[in-house]
Coordinates of N, CA and C in Angstrom, one line a residue:
X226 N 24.7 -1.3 -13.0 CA 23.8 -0.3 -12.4 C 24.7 0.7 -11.7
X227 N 24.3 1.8 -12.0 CA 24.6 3.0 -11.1 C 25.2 2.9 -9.9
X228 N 25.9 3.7 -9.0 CA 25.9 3.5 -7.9 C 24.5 4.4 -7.3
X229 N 24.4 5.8 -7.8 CA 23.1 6.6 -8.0 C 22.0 5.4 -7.9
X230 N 21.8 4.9 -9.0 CA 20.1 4.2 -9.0 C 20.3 3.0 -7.7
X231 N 21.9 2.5 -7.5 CA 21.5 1.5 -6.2 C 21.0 2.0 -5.2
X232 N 21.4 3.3 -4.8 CA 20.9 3.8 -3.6 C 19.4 4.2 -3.8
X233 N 19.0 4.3 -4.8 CA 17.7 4.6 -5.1 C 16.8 3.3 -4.7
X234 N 17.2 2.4 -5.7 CA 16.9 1.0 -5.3 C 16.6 0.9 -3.6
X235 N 17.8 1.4 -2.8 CA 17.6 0.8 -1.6 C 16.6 1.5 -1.1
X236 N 16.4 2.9 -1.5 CA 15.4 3.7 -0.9 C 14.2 3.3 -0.3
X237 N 13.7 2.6 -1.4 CA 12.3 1.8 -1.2 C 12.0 1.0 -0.2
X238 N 12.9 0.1 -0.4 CA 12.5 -1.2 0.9 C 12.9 -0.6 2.1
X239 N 13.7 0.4 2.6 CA 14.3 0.8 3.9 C 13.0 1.9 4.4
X240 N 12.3 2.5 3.2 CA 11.4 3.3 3.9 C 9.7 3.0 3.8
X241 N 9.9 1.9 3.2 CA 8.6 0.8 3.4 C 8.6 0.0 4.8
X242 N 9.8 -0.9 4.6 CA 10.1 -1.4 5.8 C 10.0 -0.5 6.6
X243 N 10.2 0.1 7.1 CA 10.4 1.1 8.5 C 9.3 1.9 9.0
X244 N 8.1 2.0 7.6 CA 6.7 2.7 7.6 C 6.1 1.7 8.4
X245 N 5.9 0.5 8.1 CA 5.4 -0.7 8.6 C 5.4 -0.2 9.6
X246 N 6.7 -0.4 10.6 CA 7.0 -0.9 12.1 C 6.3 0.6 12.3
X247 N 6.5 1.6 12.0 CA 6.2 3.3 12.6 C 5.0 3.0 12.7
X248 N 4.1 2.4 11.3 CA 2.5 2.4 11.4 C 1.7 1.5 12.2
X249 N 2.4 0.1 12.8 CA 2.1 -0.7 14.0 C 2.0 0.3 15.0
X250 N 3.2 0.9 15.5 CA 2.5 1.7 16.3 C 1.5 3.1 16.3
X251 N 1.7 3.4 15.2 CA 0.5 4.3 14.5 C -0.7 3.7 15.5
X252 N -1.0 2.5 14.9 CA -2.1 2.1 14.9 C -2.9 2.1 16.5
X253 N -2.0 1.8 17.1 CA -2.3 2.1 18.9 C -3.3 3.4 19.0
X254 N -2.9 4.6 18.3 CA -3.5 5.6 18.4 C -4.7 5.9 17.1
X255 N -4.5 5.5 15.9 CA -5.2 6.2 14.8 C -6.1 4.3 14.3
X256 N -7.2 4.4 14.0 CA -7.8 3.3 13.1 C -7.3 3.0 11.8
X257 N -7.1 1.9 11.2 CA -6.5 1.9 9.9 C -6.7 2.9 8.7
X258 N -8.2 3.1 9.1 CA -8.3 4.1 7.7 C -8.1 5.4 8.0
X259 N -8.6 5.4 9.1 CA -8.2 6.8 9.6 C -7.1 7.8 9.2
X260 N -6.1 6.1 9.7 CA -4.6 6.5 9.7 C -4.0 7.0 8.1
X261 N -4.9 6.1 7.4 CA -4.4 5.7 6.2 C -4.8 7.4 5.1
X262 N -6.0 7.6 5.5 CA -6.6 8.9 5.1 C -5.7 10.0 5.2
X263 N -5.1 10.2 6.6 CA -4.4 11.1 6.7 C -2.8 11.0 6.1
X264 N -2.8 9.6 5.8 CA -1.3 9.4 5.2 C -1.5 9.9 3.6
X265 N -2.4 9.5 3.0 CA -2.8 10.3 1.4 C -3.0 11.0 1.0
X266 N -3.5 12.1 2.3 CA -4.1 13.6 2.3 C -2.9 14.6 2.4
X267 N -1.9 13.8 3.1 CA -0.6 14.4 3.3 C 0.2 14.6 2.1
X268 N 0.4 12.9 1.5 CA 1.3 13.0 0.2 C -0.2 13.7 -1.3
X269 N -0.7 14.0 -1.0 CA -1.7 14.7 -2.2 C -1.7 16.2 -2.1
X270 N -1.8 16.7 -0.9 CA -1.2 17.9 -1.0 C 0.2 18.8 -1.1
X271 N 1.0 17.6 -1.1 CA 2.4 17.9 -1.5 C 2.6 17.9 -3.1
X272 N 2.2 16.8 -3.7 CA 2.4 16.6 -4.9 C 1.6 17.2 -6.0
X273 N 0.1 17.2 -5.5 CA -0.5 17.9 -7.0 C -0.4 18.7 -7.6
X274 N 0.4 20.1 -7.1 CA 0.7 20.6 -7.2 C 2.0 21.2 -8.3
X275 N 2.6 19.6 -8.5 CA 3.7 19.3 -9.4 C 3.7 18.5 -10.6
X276 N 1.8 18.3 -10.4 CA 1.7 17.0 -11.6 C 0.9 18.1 -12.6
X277 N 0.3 17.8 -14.2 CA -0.9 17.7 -14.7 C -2.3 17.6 -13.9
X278 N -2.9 18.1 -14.0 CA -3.9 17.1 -13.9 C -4.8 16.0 -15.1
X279 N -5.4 15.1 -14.4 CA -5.6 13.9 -15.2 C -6.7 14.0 -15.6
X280 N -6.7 15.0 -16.9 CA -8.0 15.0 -17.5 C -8.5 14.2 -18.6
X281 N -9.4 14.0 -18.1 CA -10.0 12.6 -19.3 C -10.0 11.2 -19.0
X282 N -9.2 11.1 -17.6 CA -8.7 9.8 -17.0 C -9.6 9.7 -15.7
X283 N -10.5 10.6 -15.0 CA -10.7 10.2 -13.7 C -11.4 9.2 -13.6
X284 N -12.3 8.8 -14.3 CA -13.4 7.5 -14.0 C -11.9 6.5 -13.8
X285 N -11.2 6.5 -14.5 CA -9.8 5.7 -14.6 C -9.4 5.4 -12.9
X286 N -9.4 7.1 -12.7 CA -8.4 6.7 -11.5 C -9.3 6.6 -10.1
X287 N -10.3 6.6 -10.6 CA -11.3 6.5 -9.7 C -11.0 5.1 -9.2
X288 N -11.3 4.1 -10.0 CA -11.8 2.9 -10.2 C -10.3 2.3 -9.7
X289 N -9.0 2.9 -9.9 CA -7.9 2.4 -9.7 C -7.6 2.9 -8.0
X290 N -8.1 3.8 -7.9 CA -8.0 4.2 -6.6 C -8.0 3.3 -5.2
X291 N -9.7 2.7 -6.0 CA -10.7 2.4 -5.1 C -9.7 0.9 -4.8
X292 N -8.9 0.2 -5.8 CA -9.0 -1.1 -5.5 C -7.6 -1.4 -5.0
X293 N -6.5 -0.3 -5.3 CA -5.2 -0.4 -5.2 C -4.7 0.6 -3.8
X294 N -5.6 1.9 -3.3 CA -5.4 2.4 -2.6 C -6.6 1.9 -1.9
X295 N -7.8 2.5 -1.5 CA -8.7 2.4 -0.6 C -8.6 0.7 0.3
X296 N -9.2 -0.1 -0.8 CA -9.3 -1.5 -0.8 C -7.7 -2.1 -0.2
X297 N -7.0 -1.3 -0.7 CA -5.5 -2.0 -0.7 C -5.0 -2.2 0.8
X298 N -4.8 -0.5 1.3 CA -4.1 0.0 2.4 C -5.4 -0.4 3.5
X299 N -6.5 -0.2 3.0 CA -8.1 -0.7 4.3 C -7.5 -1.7 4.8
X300 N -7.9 -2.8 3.9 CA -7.2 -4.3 4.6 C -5.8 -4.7 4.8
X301 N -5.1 -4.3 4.2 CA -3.3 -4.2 4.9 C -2.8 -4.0 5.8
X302 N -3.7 -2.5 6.1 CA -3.0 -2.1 7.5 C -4.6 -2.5 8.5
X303 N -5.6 -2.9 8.4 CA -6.2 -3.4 9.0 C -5.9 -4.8 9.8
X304 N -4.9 -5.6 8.7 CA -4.9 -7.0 9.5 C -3.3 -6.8 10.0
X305 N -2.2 -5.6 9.5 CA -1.6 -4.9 10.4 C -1.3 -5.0 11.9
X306 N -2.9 -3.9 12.3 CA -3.4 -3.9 13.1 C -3.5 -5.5 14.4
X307 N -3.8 -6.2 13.8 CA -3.7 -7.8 14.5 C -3.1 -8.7 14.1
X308 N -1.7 -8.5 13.9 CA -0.4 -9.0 13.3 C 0.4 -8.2 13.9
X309 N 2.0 -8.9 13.9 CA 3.2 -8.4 14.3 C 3.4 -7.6 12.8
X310 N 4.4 -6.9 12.9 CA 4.7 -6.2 11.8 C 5.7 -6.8 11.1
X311 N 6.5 -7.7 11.6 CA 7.8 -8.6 10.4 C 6.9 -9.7 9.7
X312 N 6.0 -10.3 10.3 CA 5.2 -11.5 10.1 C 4.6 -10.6 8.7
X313 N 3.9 -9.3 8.9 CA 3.0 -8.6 7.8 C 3.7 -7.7 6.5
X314 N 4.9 -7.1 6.9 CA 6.5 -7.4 5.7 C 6.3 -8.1 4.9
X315 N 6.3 -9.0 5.9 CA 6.8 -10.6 4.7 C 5.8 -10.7 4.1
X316 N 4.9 -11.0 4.4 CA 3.1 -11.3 4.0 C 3.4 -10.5 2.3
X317 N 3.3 -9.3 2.8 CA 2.7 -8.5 1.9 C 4.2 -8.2 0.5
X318 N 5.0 -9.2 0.5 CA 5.7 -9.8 -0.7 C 5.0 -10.8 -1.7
X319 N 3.7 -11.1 -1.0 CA 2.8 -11.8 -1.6 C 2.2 -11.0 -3.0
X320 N 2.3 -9.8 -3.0 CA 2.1 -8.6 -4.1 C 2.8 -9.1 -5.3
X321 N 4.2 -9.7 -5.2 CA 4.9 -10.4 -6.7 C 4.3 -11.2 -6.8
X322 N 3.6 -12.1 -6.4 CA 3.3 -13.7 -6.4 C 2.1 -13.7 -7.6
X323 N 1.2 -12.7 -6.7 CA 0.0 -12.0 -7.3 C -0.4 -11.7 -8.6
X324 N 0.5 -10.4 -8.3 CA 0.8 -10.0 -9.9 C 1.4 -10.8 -10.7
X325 N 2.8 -11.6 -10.6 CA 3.1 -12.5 -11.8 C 1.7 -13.0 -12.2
X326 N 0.9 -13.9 -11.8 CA -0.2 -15.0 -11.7 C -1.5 -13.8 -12.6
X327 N -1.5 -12.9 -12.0 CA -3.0 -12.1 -12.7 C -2.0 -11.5 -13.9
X328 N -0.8 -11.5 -13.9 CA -0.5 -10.7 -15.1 C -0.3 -11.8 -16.6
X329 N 0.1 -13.3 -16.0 CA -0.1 -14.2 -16.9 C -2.1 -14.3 -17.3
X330 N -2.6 -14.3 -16.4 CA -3.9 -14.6 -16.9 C -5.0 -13.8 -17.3
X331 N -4.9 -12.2 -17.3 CA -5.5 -10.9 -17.7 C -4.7 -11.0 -18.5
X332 N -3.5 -10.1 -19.1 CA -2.6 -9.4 -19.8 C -1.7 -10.3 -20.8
X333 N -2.1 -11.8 -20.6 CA -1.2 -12.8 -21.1 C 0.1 -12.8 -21.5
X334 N 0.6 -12.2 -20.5 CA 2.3 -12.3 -20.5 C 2.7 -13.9 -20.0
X335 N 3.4 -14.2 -20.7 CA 4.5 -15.7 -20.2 C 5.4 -15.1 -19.2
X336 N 5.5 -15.6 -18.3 CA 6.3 -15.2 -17.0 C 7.9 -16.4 -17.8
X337 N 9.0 -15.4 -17.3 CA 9.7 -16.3 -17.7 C 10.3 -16.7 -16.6
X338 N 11.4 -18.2 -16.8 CA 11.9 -19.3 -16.1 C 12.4 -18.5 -14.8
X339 N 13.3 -17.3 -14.6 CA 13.6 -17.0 -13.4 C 12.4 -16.3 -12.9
X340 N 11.4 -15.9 -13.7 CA 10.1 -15.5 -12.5 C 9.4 -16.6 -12.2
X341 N 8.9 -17.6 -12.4 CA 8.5 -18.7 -12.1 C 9.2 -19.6 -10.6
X342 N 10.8 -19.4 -11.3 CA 11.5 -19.9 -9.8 C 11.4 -19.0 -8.7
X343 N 10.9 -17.5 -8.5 CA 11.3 -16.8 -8.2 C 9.7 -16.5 -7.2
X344 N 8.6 -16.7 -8.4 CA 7.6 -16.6 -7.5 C 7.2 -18.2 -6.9
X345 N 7.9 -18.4 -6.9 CA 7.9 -20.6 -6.5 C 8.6 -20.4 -5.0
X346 N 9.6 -20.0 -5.1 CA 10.4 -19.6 -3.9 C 9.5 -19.0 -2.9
X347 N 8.9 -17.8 -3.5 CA 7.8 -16.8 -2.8 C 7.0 -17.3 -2.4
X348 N 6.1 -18.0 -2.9 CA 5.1 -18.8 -2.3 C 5.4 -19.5 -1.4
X349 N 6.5 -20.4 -1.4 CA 6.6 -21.5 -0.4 C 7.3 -20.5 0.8
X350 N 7.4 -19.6 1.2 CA 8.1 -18.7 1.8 C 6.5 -17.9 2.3
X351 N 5.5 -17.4 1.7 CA 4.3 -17.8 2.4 C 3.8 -18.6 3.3
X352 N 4.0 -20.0 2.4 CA 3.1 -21.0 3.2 C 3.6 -21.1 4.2
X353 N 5.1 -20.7 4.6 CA 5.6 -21.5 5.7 C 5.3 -19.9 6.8
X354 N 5.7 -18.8 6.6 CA 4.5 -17.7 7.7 C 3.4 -18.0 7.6
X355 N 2.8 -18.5 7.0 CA 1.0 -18.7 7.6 C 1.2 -19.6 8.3
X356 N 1.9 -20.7 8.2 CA 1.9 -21.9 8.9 C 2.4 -21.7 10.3
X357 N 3.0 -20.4 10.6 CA 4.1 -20.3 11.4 C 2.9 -20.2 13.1
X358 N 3.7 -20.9 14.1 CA 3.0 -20.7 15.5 C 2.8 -19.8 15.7
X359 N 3.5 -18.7 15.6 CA 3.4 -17.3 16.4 C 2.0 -16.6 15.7
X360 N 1.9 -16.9 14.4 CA 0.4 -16.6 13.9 C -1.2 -16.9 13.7
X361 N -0.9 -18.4 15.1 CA -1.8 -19.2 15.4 C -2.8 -18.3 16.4
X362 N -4.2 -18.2 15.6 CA -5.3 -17.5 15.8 C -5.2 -16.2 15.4
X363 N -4.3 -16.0 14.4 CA -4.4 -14.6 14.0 C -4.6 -14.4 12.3
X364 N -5.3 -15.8 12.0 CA -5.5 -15.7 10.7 C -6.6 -14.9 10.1
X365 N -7.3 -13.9 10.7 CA -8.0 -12.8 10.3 C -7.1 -11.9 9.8
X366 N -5.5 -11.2 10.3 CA -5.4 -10.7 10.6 C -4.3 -11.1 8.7
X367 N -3.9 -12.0 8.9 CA -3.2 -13.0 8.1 C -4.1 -12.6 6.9
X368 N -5.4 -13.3 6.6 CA -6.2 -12.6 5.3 C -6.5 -11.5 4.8
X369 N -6.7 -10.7 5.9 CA -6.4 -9.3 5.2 C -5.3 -8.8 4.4
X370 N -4.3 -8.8 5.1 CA -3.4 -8.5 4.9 C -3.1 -9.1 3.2
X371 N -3.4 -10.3 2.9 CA -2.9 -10.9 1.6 C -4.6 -10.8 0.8
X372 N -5.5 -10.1 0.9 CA -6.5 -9.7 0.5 C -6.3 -8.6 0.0
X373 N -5.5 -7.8 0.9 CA -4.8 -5.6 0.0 C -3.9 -6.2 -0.7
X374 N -2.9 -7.3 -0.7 CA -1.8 -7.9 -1.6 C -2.3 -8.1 -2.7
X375 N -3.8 -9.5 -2.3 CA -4.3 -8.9 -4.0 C -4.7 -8.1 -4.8
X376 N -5.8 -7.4 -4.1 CA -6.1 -5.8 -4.8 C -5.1 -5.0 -5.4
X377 N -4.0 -5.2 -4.4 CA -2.7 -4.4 -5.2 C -2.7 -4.9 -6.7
X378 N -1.9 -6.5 -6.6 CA -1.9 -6.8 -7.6 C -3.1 -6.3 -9.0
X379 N -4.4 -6.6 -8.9 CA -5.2 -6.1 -9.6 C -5.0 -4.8 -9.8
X380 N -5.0 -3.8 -8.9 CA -4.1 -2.6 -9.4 C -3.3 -2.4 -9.9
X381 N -2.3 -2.9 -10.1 CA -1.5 -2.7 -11.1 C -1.9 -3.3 -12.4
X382 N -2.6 -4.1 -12.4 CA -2.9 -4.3 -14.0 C -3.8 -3.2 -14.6
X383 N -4.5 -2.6 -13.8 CA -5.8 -1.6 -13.8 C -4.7 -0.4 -14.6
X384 N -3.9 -0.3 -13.9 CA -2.4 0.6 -14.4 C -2.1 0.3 -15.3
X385 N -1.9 -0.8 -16.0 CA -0.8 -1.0 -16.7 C -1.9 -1.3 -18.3
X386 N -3.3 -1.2 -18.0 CA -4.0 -0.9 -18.8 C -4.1 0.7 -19.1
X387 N -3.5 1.2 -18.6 CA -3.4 3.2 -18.8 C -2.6 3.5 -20.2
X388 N -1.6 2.4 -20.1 CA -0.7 2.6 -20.6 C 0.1 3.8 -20.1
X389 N 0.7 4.4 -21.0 CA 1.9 5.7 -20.8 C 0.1 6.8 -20.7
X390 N -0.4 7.2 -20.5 CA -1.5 7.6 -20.0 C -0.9 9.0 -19.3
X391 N -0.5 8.4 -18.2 CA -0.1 9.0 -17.4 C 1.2 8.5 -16.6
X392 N 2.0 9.3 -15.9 CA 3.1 9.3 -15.7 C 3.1 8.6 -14.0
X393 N 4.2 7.9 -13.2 CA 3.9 7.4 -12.4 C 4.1 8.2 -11.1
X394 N 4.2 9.4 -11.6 CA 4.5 10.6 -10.9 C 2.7 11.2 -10.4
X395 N 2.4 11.0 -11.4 CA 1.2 11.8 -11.9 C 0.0 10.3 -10.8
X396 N -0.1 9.7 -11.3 CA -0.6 8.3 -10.6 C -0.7 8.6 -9.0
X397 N 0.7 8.6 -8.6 CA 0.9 8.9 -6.9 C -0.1 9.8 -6.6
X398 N 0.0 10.9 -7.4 CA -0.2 12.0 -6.8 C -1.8 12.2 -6.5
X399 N -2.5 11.9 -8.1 CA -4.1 12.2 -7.8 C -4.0 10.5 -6.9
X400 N -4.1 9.4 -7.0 CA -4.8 8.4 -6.6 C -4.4 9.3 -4.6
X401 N -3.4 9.6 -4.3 CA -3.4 10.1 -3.1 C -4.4 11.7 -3.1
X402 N -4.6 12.3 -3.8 CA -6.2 12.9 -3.7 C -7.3 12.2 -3.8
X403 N -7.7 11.5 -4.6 CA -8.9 10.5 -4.5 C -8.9 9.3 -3.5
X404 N -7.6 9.0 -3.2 CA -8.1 7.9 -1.8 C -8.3 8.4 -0.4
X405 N -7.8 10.1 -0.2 CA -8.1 10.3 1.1 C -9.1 10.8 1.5
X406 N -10.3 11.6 0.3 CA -11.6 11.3 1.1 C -12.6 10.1 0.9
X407 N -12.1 9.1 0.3 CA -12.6 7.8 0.3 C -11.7 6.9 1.3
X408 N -11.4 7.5 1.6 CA -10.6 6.2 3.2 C -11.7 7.1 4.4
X409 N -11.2 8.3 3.8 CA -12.1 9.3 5.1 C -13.2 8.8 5.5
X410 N -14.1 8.9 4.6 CA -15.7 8.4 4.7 C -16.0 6.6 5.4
X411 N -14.7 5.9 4.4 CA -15.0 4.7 5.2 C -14.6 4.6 6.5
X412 N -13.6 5.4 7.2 CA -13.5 5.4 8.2 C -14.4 5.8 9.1
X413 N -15.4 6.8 8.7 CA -16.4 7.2 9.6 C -17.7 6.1 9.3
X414 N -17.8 5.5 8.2 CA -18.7 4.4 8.3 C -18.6 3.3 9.0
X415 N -17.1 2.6 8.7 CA -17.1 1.8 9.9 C -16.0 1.6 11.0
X416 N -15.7 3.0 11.5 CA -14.7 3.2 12.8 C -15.4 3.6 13.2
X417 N -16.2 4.8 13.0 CA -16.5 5.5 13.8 C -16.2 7.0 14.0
X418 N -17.1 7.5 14.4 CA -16.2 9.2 14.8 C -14.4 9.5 14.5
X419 N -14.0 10.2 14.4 CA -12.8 10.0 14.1 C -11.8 11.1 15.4
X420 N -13.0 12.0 16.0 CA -12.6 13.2 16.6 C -12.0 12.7 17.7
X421 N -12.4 11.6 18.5 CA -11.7 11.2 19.7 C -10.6 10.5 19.8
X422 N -9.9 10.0 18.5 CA -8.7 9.5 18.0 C -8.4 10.8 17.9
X423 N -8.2 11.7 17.2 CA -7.4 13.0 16.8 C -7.4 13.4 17.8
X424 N -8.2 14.0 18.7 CA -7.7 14.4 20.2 C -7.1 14.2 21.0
X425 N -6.8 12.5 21.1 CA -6.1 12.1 22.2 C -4.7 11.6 21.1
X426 N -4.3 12.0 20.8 CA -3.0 11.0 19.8 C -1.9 12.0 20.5
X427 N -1.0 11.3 20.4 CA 0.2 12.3 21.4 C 1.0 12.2 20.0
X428 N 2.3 13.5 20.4 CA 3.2 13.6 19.2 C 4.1 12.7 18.0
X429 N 3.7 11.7 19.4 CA 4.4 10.8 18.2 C 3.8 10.2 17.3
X430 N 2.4 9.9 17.7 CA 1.5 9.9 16.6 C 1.4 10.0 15.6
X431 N 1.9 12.1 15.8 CA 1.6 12.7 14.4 C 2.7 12.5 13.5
X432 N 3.7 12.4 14.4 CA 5.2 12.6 13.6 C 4.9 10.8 13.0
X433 N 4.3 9.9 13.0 CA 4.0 8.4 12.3 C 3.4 9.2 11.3
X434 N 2.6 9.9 11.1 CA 1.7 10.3 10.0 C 2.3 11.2 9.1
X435 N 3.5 11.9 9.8 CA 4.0 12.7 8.8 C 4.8 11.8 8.3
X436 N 5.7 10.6 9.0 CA 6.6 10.0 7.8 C 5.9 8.9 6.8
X437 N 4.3 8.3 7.3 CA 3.9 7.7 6.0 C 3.7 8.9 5.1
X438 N 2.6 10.1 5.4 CA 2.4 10.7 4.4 C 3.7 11.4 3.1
X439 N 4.7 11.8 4.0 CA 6.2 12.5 3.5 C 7.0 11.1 2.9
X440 N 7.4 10.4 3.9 CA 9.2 9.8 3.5 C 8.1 8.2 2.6
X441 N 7.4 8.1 3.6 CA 6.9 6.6 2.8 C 6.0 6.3 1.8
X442 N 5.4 7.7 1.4 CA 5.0 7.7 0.0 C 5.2 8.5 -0.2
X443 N 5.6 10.1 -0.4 CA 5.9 11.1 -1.4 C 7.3 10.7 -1.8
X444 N 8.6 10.0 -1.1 CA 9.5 9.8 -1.7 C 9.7 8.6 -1.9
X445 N 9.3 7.8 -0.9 CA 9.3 6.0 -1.2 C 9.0 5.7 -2.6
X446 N 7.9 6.5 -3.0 CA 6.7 5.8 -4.1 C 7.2 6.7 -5.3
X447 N 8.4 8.2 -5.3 CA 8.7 8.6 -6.4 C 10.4 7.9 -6.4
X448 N 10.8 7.4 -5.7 CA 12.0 6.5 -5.5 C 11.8 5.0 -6.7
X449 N 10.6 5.0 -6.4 CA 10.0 3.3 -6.8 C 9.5 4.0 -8.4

């Protein structure tokens, strides 16, 4: 490997990781969806403007939107919200576990001998955070969180039925147009008004919203 693609490589986990902890505290001020709305609205009007558009595909990405973005980030960063953020990191590694397992049983791929050890490891590496004291009475917070893990997973098979369709460039960009007025709306269905969050959020707030919407998905997710 490259020295170029290692650092690419690293790109990802250092600005996921780091979104996390920014978006914990996000969350003090903005509701998950809320937050989450404005995090997609941000990376969608950066990008569309650089893709195709995806014509012929939207029932497509509609439907991919709904289960990998809306569904995904709702409950992730909702049980987020009532979780530590290293406990919800780790959690949400539960996404390989997932996908190996739905990708053997939709897509009938044979997982081979180092994915097996590999999501074996994963799992027991689960059980033992759920099990863990510090997360005792916070298993609401715990299910969600591995509830967006699955959705993801199922999203990506929803993808990987596109085939070369579309580009993963192209993907980022509309699903982050179609998930931010569908986070929007759910946020006003069940948060609530959204105006008295936006008025009181102090700057650091926003500057959390500009690095999910900028560094932790416009580059994170074209990194990845």
């Amino acid at each position: 490997m490259q020295l170029r693609h290692l650092l690419i490589a690293l790109v990802v986990p250092l600005t996921w990781g780091f979104g996390f902890a920014l978006a914990k505290a996000g969350l003090d001020h903005f509701p998950p969806l809320l937050l989450m709305s404005m995090r997609f609205a941000i990376a969608a009007a950066i990008l569309v403007w650089l893709v195709p558009v995806p014509r012929g595909h939207w029932w497509s990405l509609t439907i991919i939107t709904l289960v990998s973005a809306t569904l995904q980030y709702g409950m992730t960063f909702s049980g987020l919200a009532r979780i530590d953020a290293t406990p919800a990191v780790l959690l949400v590694q539960s996404e390989v576990i997932f996908g190996t397992l739905m990708a053997a049983v939709i897509l009938k791929e044979r997982p081979t001998l180092r994915q097996l050890v590999g999501t074996s490891v994963s799992l027991a590496g689960i059980v033992m955070i759920v099990g863990a004291p510090s997360l005792a009475g916070q298993m609401t917070g715990v299910v969600l969180v591995l509830s967006g893990c699955l959705c993801w997973a199922f999203g990506q098979i929803l993808v990987r039925r596109l085939g070369d369709a579309l580009s993963g460039f192209q993907l980022t960009a509309w699903i982050g147009m179609l998930a931010a007025p569908q986070m929007f709306i759910a946020s006003i269905l069940f948060e609530g008004d959204p105006w008295p969050a936006l008025q009181a959020a102090p700057a650091s707030a926003w500057i959390t919203v500009a690095y999910l919407g900028i560094v932790m998905t416009v580059i994170g997710y074209s990194a990845w």
